[in-house]
Amino acid sequence: MRRVACLAILLLALVGGLILWSRAQRPPSEPPAPTPPRAQNAPESPASQRITIYLARELPRGTQGEFVLSPVEREVAATAAPTMASLEALAAGPTPAEESEGFRATLPEGTRVLGVEREGGVVTANFSRELRDNFNGGADWEEIVLYSIVNTLTELEGVDSVRLTVEGAPIESIGGHLSAEEPLRRNSEIVVRGKRGE
Amino acid sequence: MSKGGAVTTARCPFRYALLVWCLVLHTGSLLAAPKAPEVYIGSKVAPCAPSPILQDGEVYLPVTFRYAGLPVTVFAEGETVVVRGPGQLEGCLPALQHQGTLYYPVNRACAALRLSARWDEKANRLSIAPRVDAIRPEMFDRLMTLRILAGYPLTARLELERNPGQLIIEIAEAHLFNDSTLIPVNQGGITRIRATQVSYQPCLVRITVEAEAMPQYRALSARATTEICLRLGVPENNTPEAYTVLDRLLDAPGSELTGLAVTGIDVGTSEEGNPLVVVRTNGPAQAKVLRLGSPPRVALDIENATIQAQAPAVPPHTPLVQRVRLGQFTEKVARVVVDLVEEAECVLTQGHEPGTLVLTLRSALSRVQVTGLKGLKVMVDPGHGGSLSGTTGLSGRREQDINLDIAKRLYRLLEAAGAKPTMTRYGDDTVGLRARPAMANSQGVHIFISIHCNANGRPNSARGIETYYCHQHSYRLARTLHYRLVKELGAPDRQVRRRPGLVVTRETKMPSVLLEIGYMNHREEDRLLGTPEYRQRAARAIFNGIAEYVGASTTAAPVAAEEAALAVEELEDAVVIEEGEAAATVEEQEGQ
Ligand SMILES: [Zn+2]
């Protein structure tokens, strides 16, 4: 009996060692890419298009409550205007499954997308007043909110920069830390910043 | 007794397991582990432990790696890696953590530092070297001035070839900006310039000037210089007379130099503790001092001199001096630039040795330090206010009110210590985001402190202090205030963060910080921020930090009875500051 136990443990140790060893040889890997939610039973058809939006995601390790921007994919009707569809998907926030993976909505509660205009490479996104009035956050959270909009829109072909308006009027800032007066370009640093915590 | 025996036998299989496990690990790594890549700086191996790692086809170096022989420093700043080279070269890179060490992408680091990194997968070798950035030929009257530019001093070896006519310029310990380049010229007998990377190991760049006959040249600067400069030409025909004409052209005025050279630069500290920059030349030298602002720096122009020295390393803990760089400002003026941490006064004197110039620096703030905080102009910026609301705490308290209360308490402490505080708002007023730094700049304050409270995307997920800054000259202030707050409030340290986008810290010309004193969407911190005692402690911590920053002693300062009373008073009536003063300031700004 004792010998059997001995052998079993030896075997376990061997397998465990091998697994650990093979892991040690691999460079650190990216976090598993979040799987895009797909409409049930809907085969890939030309009736839909895929868009990428940037949501806030809490880093699983490191300092608590640290957020970065992380891309997720959405499938929308092929006929939808991609700029508007992207912003509406952003306003809808994460799916329950994504939420359990640490994703969070970025647009303040009640924020509605009133419209999008495009002129050359510049997109003007017009939001309801809740974008500013319901914003709750410090300097870094404002950066997350602002660039979730900018990075989502600049993900689209030919969009270089994004101008924000609230009820049609230009705004100085969303939350009082960062300027939103000028059209903003993409900020990739806030996305890769997540790699630090991995 | 029997109990003990049972324990011993039960351990036996574990011992075996451990042994086998160790064996597997050991032999495994001996047999199959890939060899660690080698890192070369120029043609020399540079030790790199831990080894570089590869991810997504990019090579990452550990933050501990040293660029032997190159004036490059690398350090972690929070969770990013900052790389710094000579001159203004600097990069701030995303880092990744692997087995307890920070790694950064070497390609991006090198791009920021005017270096080149080549990863040779077959040879399992990473080569890093100064990059030849540009090859600039300029024709004038049959003569060519050829400039070869790099961020680091390079030395060229020159050789003439008769058949076919060529000038060969070999630069060791450098990489070309690409593998090979061809510049057509077809003027003055010069056909073209061809540049190639002969090899990465050893590290050699060859630039060939191809001509119709054997060219003649003068090397204006070719040794240990960031700008190799040659003047060359080709005779009109292959006669001795044509060569004489060419020689005369090459030696014409404009190409002659006085022979004066900057031969060395050192950074030291005087007996009084003031930083010194010592410039050595090979003859009596004339120099002019220029003080330049934002970022603060001092330039020393040495006339009729060339540079034959390298930028010196600044010894750690040298006050005021951030770095020293040098360059040929014009063909005749060598310029030494001292980048300062903050504004400083400077005096230039002749050193004891002939040809030596000594620049002595003294902090512009140090005159204030002598009398403690007296006269120190501090602008306190309570974040948000009026219709520009900040965050709302879990308890319903508004950030703008908490900010204002802490700011007023800080104002009181500063005023009592003889400093000259001002505020961007004195009540619940609407003051634009850009108007705040504009006030500080126009009033010429010494330091700017923006007071905020924090919130993020998930209640109760975060608590603690975050301190933000933008420009390098604000880092010491940020660090000092941050650690005071962390220590005196006993709050978690959420790091000093460099963020380029924050308006108030970006637009202010003096050292400036934005403090996020706790999370209002964290139950416990929100409760603490709601108590006057905690806000008074926060103000006291910032005050102590400012005193530490300007070198004033505060340890002896007891908490005054008045302050103890303040600590328990409530928001609105805690501190009354003349409203008239505030209104005037705001109007003045809006009028601009
Ligand atoms: Zn704030």
mmCIF file of C-alpha atoms in Angstrom, chain B residues 175-465:
data_model
loop_
_atom_site.group_PDB
_atom_site.id
_atom_site.type_symbol
_atom_site.label_atom_id
_atom_site.label_comp_id
_atom_site.label_asym_id
_atom_site.label_seq_id
_atom_site.Cartn_x
_atom_site.Cartn_y
_atom_site.Cartn_z
ATOM 1 C CA HIS B 175 25.225 51.147 -37.410
ATOM 2 C CA LEU B 176 23.931 52.757 -40.560
ATOM 3 C CA PHE B 177 20.317 53.976 -40.474
ATOM 4 C CA ASN B 178 19.571 51.274 -43.042
ATOM 5 C CA ASP B 179 21.517 48.435 -44.605
ATOM 6 C CA SER B 180 22.641 50.400 -47.642
ATOM 7 C CA THR B 181 22.003 53.763 -49.222
ATOM 8 C CA LEU B 182 22.899 55.387 -52.516
ATOM 9 C CA ILE B 183 23.011 59.157 -52.963
ATOM 10 C CA PRO B 184 23.516 60.305 -56.581
ATOM 11 C CA VAL B 185 25.555 63.501 -56.938
ATOM 12 C CA ASN B 186 26.854 63.908 -60.532
ATOM 13 C CA GLN B 187 28.461 67.294 -59.916
ATOM 14 C CA GLY B 188 32.011 68.614 -59.787
ATOM 15 C CA GLY B 189 33.441 65.252 -60.804
ATOM 16 C CA ILE B 190 31.768 63.403 -57.934
ATOM 17 C CA THR B 191 29.475 60.633 -59.140
ATOM 18 C CA ARG B 192 27.698 59.375 -56.058
ATOM 19 C CA ILE B 193 27.938 58.372 -52.423
ATOM 20 C CA ARG B 194 27.348 54.832 -51.398
ATOM 21 C CA ALA B 195 26.885 53.794 -47.772
ATOM 22 C CA THR B 196 26.690 50.248 -46.486
ATOM 23 C CA GLN B 197 26.818 48.314 -43.278
ATOM 24 C CA VAL B 198 29.828 46.113 -43.952
ATOM 25 C CA SER B 199 28.985 43.927 -40.965
ATOM 26 C CA TYR B 200 27.278 44.103 -37.621
ATOM 27 C CA GLN B 201 29.884 41.911 -35.996
ATOM 28 C CA PRO B 202 32.422 43.448 -36.019
ATOM 29 C CA CYS B 203 30.490 46.620 -36.284
ATOM 30 C CA LEU B 204 31.524 48.654 -39.321
ATOM 31 C CA VAL B 205 29.927 51.250 -41.611
ATOM 32 C CA ARG B 206 31.560 52.178 -44.904
ATOM 33 C CA ILE B 207 30.734 55.322 -46.838
ATOM 34 C CA THR B 208 32.329 55.623 -50.253
ATOM 35 C CA VAL B 209 32.458 58.829 -52.289
ATOM 36 C CA GLU B 210 32.853 57.748 -55.908
ATOM 37 C CA ALA B 211 34.474 60.213 -58.302
ATOM 38 C CA GLU B 212 35.781 60.546 -61.858
ATOM 39 C CA ALA B 213 39.355 60.980 -60.619
ATOM 40 C CA MET B 214 41.139 60.640 -57.313
ATOM 41 C CA PRO B 215 39.564 63.183 -54.959
ATOM 42 C CA GLN B 216 41.393 65.349 -52.423
ATOM 43 C CA TYR B 217 39.975 66.126 -49.025
ATOM 44 C CA ARG B 218 40.372 68.036 -45.756
ATOM 45 C CA ALA B 219 38.939 66.581 -42.579
ATOM 46 C CA LEU B 220 37.349 69.451 -40.645
ATOM 47 C CA SER B 221 36.246 67.107 -37.903
ATOM 48 C CA ALA B 222 36.619 63.375 -38.024
ATOM 49 C CA ARG B 223 37.598 62.210 -34.552
ATOM 50 C CA ALA B 224 35.247 61.634 -31.618
ATOM 51 C CA THR B 225 32.596 63.905 -33.030
ATOM 52 C CA THR B 226 28.851 63.774 -33.504
ATOM 53 C CA GLU B 227 29.302 65.561 -36.808
ATOM 54 C CA ILE B 228 31.993 64.179 -39.066
ATOM 55 C CA CYS B 229 32.705 66.971 -41.517
ATOM 56 C CA LEU B 230 34.850 66.714 -44.635
ATOM 57 C CA ARG B 231 35.503 69.020 -47.512
ATOM 58 C CA LEU B 232 36.472 67.340 -50.743
ATOM 59 C CA GLY B 233 36.857 67.933 -54.419
ATOM 60 C CA VAL B 234 37.996 66.382 -57.673
ATOM 61 C CA PRO B 235 40.525 68.070 -59.999
ATOM 62 C CA GLU B 236 39.176 69.264 -63.344
ATOM 63 C CA ASN B 237 41.678 67.037 -65.121
ATOM 64 C CA ASN B 238 44.414 64.645 -64.228
ATOM 65 C CA THR B 239 47.298 67.154 -64.307
ATOM 66 C CA PRO B 240 49.509 68.292 -61.405
ATOM 67 C CA GLU B 241 48.313 71.868 -62.084
ATOM 68 C CA ALA B 242 44.704 70.888 -61.565
ATOM 69 C CA TYR B 243 45.622 69.291 -58.220
ATOM 70 C CA THR B 244 47.384 72.504 -57.142
ATOM 71 C CA VAL B 245 44.269 74.534 -57.958
ATOM 72 C CA LEU B 246 42.160 72.082 -56.036
ATOM 73 C CA ASP B 247 44.458 72.237 -53.017
ATOM 74 C CA ARG B 248 44.205 76.009 -53.013
ATOM 75 C CA LEU B 249 40.423 75.808 -53.185
ATOM 76 C CA LEU B 250 40.313 73.329 -50.321
ATOM 77 C CA ASP B 251 42.500 75.526 -48.130
ATOM 78 C CA ALA B 252 40.553 78.705 -48.901
ATOM 79 C CA PRO B 253 39.194 80.711 -45.968
ATOM 80 C CA GLY B 254 36.247 79.107 -44.301
ATOM 81 C CA SER B 255 37.947 75.825 -43.856
ATOM 82 C CA GLU B 256 40.698 76.950 -41.534
ATOM 83 C CA LEU B 257 40.324 76.515 -37.800
ATOM 84 C CA THR B 258 42.207 78.175 -34.999
ATOM 85 C CA GLY B 259 43.087 74.857 -33.432
ATOM 86 C CA LEU B 260 41.387 75.710 -30.158
ATOM 87 C CA ALA B 261 39.486 72.735 -28.848
ATOM 88 C CA VAL B 262 37.396 71.752 -25.856
ATOM 89 C CA THR B 263 39.355 68.796 -24.567
ATOM 90 C CA GLY B 264 37.416 67.766 -21.489
ATOM 91 C CA ILE B 265 34.429 68.506 -19.276
ATOM 92 C CA ASP B 266 33.835 67.466 -15.680
ATOM 93 C CA VAL B 267 31.002 67.934 -13.246
ATOM 94 C CA GLY B 268 31.874 68.311 -9.581
ATOM 95 C CA THR B 269 30.772 69.983 -6.376
ATOM 96 C CA SER B 270 32.365 72.970 -4.655
ATOM 97 C CA GLU B 271 33.254 73.064 -0.968
ATOM 98 C CA GLU B 272 30.014 74.960 -0.322
ATOM 99 C CA GLY B 273 28.084 72.154 -2.003
ATOM 100 C CA ASN B 274 27.364 74.065 -5.207
ATOM 101 C CA PRO B 275 27.668 72.165 -8.468
ATOM 102 C CA LEU B 276 30.588 73.056 -10.755
ATOM 103 C CA VAL B 277 31.027 72.426 -14.438
ATOM 104 C CA VAL B 278 34.709 72.525 -15.424
ATOM 105 C CA VAL B 279 35.515 72.973 -19.123
ATOM 106 C CA ARG B 280 39.111 72.352 -20.211
ATOM 107 C CA THR B 281 40.521 73.704 -23.457
ATOM 108 C CA ASN B 282 43.966 73.593 -25.081
ATOM 109 C CA GLY B 283 44.469 77.343 -25.062
ATOM 110 C CA PRO B 284 43.202 80.616 -23.671
ATOM 111 C CA ALA B 285 39.474 80.477 -24.276
ATOM 112 C CA GLN B 286 36.789 83.136 -24.495
ATOM 113 C CA ALA B 287 33.293 82.131 -23.465
ATOM 114 C CA LYS B 288 29.844 83.633 -23.115
ATOM 115 C CA VAL B 289 27.182 82.462 -20.682
ATOM 116 C CA LEU B 290 23.535 82.368 -21.690
ATOM 117 C CA ARG B 291 20.722 81.550 -19.291
ATOM 118 C CA LEU B 292 17.792 79.871 -21.004
ATOM 119 C CA GLY B 293 14.360 79.110 -19.603
ATOM 120 C CA SER B 294 11.792 76.298 -19.807
ATOM 121 C CA PRO B 295 13.289 73.835 -19.341
ATOM 122 C CA PRO B 296 15.870 75.780 -17.335
ATOM 123 C CA ARG B 297 19.406 75.483 -18.671
ATOM 124 C CA VAL B 298 22.648 77.373 -19.048
ATOM 125 C CA ALA B 299 24.596 77.518 -22.304
ATOM 126 C CA LEU B 300 28.308 78.233 -22.434
ATOM 127 C CA ASP B 301 29.541 79.327 -25.876
ATOM 128 C CA ILE B 302 33.267 78.946 -26.455
ATOM 129 C CA GLU B 303 34.371 80.926 -29.473
ATOM 130 C CA ASN B 304 36.634 79.647 -32.260
ATOM 131 C CA ALA B 305 36.716 76.196 -30.732
ATOM 132 C CA THR B 306 35.906 72.679 -31.820
ATOM 133 C CA ILE B 307 34.850 69.840 -29.609
ATOM 134 C CA GLN B 308 37.192 67.002 -28.887
ATOM 135 C CA ALA B 309 35.546 65.776 -25.719
ATOM 136 C CA GLN B 310 32.587 63.687 -24.697
ATOM 137 C CA ALA B 311 29.636 64.783 -22.640
ATOM 138 C CA PRO B 312 30.481 63.993 -19.007
ATOM 139 C CA ALA B 313 28.392 61.813 -16.742
ATOM 140 C CA VAL B 314 26.793 63.731 -13.894
ATOM 141 C CA PRO B 315 27.793 62.130 -10.585
ATOM 142 C CA PRO B 316 24.767 60.908 -8.630
ATOM 143 C CA HIS B 317 23.426 63.323 -6.004
ATOM 144 C CA THR B 318 24.847 66.371 -7.795
ATOM 145 C CA PRO B 319 22.417 69.155 -6.961
ATOM 146 C CA LEU B 320 20.710 71.149 -9.719
ATOM 147 C CA VAL B 321 22.476 69.599 -12.694
ATOM 148 C CA GLN B 322 20.409 67.167 -14.667
ATOM 149 C CA ARG B 323 22.892 66.541 -17.454
ATOM 150 C CA VAL B 324 25.552 68.206 -19.562
ATOM 151 C CA ARG B 325 25.617 68.021 -23.325
ATOM 152 C CA LEU B 326 27.844 69.579 -25.924
ATOM 153 C CA GLY B 327 27.851 70.280 -29.598
ATOM 154 C CA GLN B 328 29.331 72.379 -32.349
ATOM 155 C CA PHE B 329 26.816 75.222 -32.281
ATOM 156 C CA THR B 330 28.169 76.883 -35.396
ATOM 157 C CA GLU B 331 31.311 76.087 -37.335
ATOM 158 C CA LYS B 332 33.219 78.368 -34.980
ATOM 159 C CA VAL B 333 31.366 78.102 -31.693
ATOM 160 C CA ALA B 334 31.450 75.122 -29.383
ATOM 161 C CA ARG B 335 28.469 75.057 -27.041
ATOM 162 C CA VAL B 336 28.223 73.354 -23.661
ATOM 163 C CA VAL B 337 24.686 73.120 -22.317
ATOM 164 C CA VAL B 338 23.953 72.387 -18.669
ATOM 165 C CA ASP B 339 20.379 71.145 -18.198
ATOM 166 C CA LEU B 340 19.103 72.156 -14.796
ATOM 167 C CA VAL B 341 16.617 70.571 -12.466
ATOM 168 C CA GLU B 342 15.310 74.037 -11.616
ATOM 169 C CA GLU B 343 16.188 77.694 -12.159
ATOM 170 C CA ALA B 344 19.709 78.523 -11.045
ATOM 171 C CA GLU B 345 22.122 81.407 -10.899
ATOM 172 C CA CYS B 346 25.561 80.954 -12.408
ATOM 173 C CA VAL B 347 29.008 82.510 -12.359
ATOM 174 C CA LEU B 348 31.769 81.836 -14.894
ATOM 175 C CA THR B 349 35.400 82.128 -13.782
ATOM 176 C CA GLN B 350 38.816 81.161 -15.148
ATOM 177 C CA GLY B 351 40.208 78.071 -13.448
ATOM 178 C CA HIS B 352 43.697 77.755 -11.938
ATOM 179 C CA GLU B 353 44.983 75.779 -14.902
ATOM 180 C CA PRO B 354 45.366 77.784 -18.112
ATOM 181 C CA GLY B 355 42.529 77.297 -20.555
ATOM 182 C CA THR B 356 40.136 76.088 -17.884
ATOM 183 C CA LEU B 357 36.689 77.617 -17.392
ATOM 184 C CA VAL B 358 34.641 77.004 -14.269
ATOM 185 C CA LEU B 359 30.884 77.472 -14.163
ATOM 186 C CA THR B 360 29.504 77.610 -10.625
ATOM 187 C CA LEU B 361 25.770 77.111 -10.154
ATOM 188 C CA ARG B 362 23.588 78.141 -7.243
ATOM 189 C CA SER B 363 19.912 77.387 -6.800
ATOM 190 C CA ALA B 364 17.624 80.359 -7.371
ATOM 191 C CA LEU B 365 15.452 78.802 -4.669
ATOM 192 C CA SER B 366 18.349 78.468 -2.271
ATOM 193 C CA ARG B 367 18.153 82.154 -1.414
ATOM 194 C CA VAL B 368 14.642 81.422 -0.203
ATOM 195 C CA GLN B 369 15.864 78.344 1.658
ATOM 196 C CA VAL B 370 18.149 80.434 3.828
ATOM 197 C CA THR B 371 15.149 82.009 5.504
ATOM 198 C CA GLY B 372 13.024 78.872 5.406
ATOM 199 C CA LEU B 373 9.738 79.244 3.587
ATOM 200 C CA LYS B 374 9.801 83.031 3.774
ATOM 201 C CA GLY B 375 8.848 84.652 0.497
ATOM 202 C CA LEU B 376 8.212 81.374 -1.289
ATOM 203 C CA LYS B 377 5.403 81.946 -3.788
ATOM 204 C CA VAL B 378 3.144 78.912 -3.815
ATOM 205 C CA MET B 379 0.026 78.701 -5.938
ATOM 206 C CA VAL B 380 -2.493 76.288 -4.490
ATOM 207 C CA ASP B 381 -5.071 75.049 -6.991
ATOM 208 C CA PRO B 382 -8.217 73.495 -5.530
ATOM 209 C CA GLY B 383 -9.379 71.207 -8.369
ATOM 210 C CA HIS B 384 -12.749 71.789 -10.077
ATOM 211 C CA GLY B 385 -15.298 74.196 -8.552
ATOM 212 C CA GLY B 386 -18.428 76.039 -9.586
ATOM 213 C CA SER B 387 -20.115 74.470 -12.565
ATOM 214 C CA LEU B 388 -17.041 72.356 -13.316
ATOM 215 C CA SER B 389 -17.799 69.662 -10.805
ATOM 216 C CA GLY B 390 -15.368 66.946 -9.906
ATOM 217 C CA THR B 391 -16.222 63.531 -8.602
ATOM 218 C CA THR B 392 -18.912 62.762 -6.049
ATOM 219 C CA GLY B 393 -18.038 60.599 -3.073
ATOM 220 C CA LEU B 394 -19.966 57.526 -1.945
ATOM 221 C CA SER B 395 -21.356 59.648 0.890
ATOM 222 C CA GLY B 396 -22.486 62.334 -1.545
ATOM 223 C CA ARG B 397 -19.769 64.846 -0.653
ATOM 224 C CA ARG B 398 -18.405 66.805 -3.589
ATOM 225 C CA GLU B 399 -14.717 66.639 -4.511
ATOM 226 C CA GLN B 400 -14.575 70.372 -5.244
ATOM 227 C CA ASP B 401 -15.510 71.176 -1.625
ATOM 228 C CA ILE B 402 -12.983 68.766 -0.127
ATOM 229 C CA ASN B 403 -10.285 70.136 -2.463
ATOM 230 C CA LEU B 404 -11.075 73.713 -1.487
ATOM 231 C CA ASP B 405 -11.022 72.910 2.216
ATOM 232 C CA ILE B 406 -7.627 71.190 2.074
ATOM 233 C CA ALA B 407 -6.296 74.033 -0.087
ATOM 234 C CA LYS B 408 -7.441 76.666 2.418
ATOM 235 C CA ARG B 409 -5.840 74.787 5.276
ATOM 236 C CA LEU B 410 -2.596 74.566 3.304
ATOM 237 C CA TYR B 411 -2.858 78.280 2.485
ATOM 238 C CA ARG B 412 -3.099 79.063 6.208
ATOM 239 C CA LEU B 413 -0.063 76.939 7.088
ATOM 240 C CA LEU B 414 2.017 78.527 4.344
ATOM 241 C CA GLU B 415 0.985 82.038 5.279
ATOM 242 C CA ALA B 416 1.827 81.425 8.936
ATOM 243 C CA ALA B 417 5.303 80.228 7.918
ATOM 244 C CA GLY B 418 6.007 83.429 5.995
ATOM 245 C CA ALA B 419 5.457 82.020 2.517
ATOM 246 C CA LYS B 420 3.373 83.869 -0.068
ATOM 247 C CA PRO B 421 0.541 81.557 -1.038
ATOM 248 C CA THR B 422 -2.145 82.357 -3.614
ATOM 249 C CA MET B 423 -5.041 80.238 -4.809
ATOM 250 C CA THR B 424 -6.658 79.747 -8.201
ATOM 251 C CA ARG B 425 -10.072 80.009 -6.519
ATOM 252 C CA TYR B 426 -11.085 81.011 -3.024
ATOM 253 C CA GLY B 427 -14.708 79.916 -3.142
ATOM 254 C CA ASP B 428 -16.942 77.633 -5.179
ATOM 255 C CA ASP B 429 -16.078 79.515 -8.354
ATOM 256 C CA THR B 430 -15.821 78.324 -11.928
ATOM 257 C CA VAL B 431 -12.228 78.719 -13.103
ATOM 258 C CA GLY B 432 -11.249 77.297 -16.488
ATOM 259 C CA LEU B 433 -8.723 74.505 -16.723
ATOM 260 C CA ARG B 434 -6.264 76.557 -18.773
ATOM 261 C CA ALA B 435 -6.792 79.710 -16.729
ATOM 262 C CA ARG B 436 -5.181 78.029 -13.700
ATOM 263 C CA PRO B 437 -1.670 77.429 -15.076
ATOM 264 C CA ALA B 438 -1.923 80.813 -16.839
ATOM 265 C CA MET B 439 -2.370 82.488 -13.425
ATOM 266 C CA ALA B 440 0.670 80.715 -12.026
ATOM 267 C CA ASN B 441 2.796 81.650 -15.034
ATOM 268 C CA SER B 442 1.789 85.302 -15.059
ATOM 269 C CA GLN B 443 2.326 85.663 -11.311
ATOM 270 C CA GLY B 444 5.727 83.992 -11.512
ATOM 271 C CA VAL B 445 5.119 81.674 -8.574
ATOM 272 C CA HIS B 446 7.844 79.262 -7.488
ATOM 273 C CA ILE B 447 5.708 76.150 -7.224
ATOM 274 C CA PHE B 448 2.192 75.096 -8.199
ATOM 275 C CA ILE B 449 0.156 72.500 -6.301
ATOM 276 C CA SER B 450 -3.141 71.187 -7.605
ATOM 277 C CA ILE B 451 -5.306 69.439 -5.024
ATOM 278 C CA HIS B 452 -7.742 66.722 -6.058
ATOM 279 C CA CYS B 453 -9.444 63.601 -4.752
ATOM 280 C CA ASN B 454 -9.736 60.458 -6.774
ATOM 281 C CA ALA B 455 -12.259 57.929 -8.078
ATOM 282 C CA ASN B 456 -12.117 55.098 -10.584
ATOM 283 C CA GLY B 457 -14.320 52.593 -12.381
ATOM 284 C CA ARG B 458 -15.147 50.251 -9.483
ATOM 285 C CA PRO B 459 -16.159 51.388 -5.993
ATOM 286 C CA ASN B 460 -13.959 50.173 -3.142
ATOM 287 C CA SER B 461 -11.344 48.727 -5.500
ATOM 288 C CA ALA B 462 -8.648 51.326 -4.851
ATOM 289 C CA ARG B 463 -7.419 53.548 -2.055
ATOM 290 C CA GLY B 464 -4.317 55.607 -1.478
ATOM 291 C CA ILE B 465 -2.320 58.516 -2.798
#
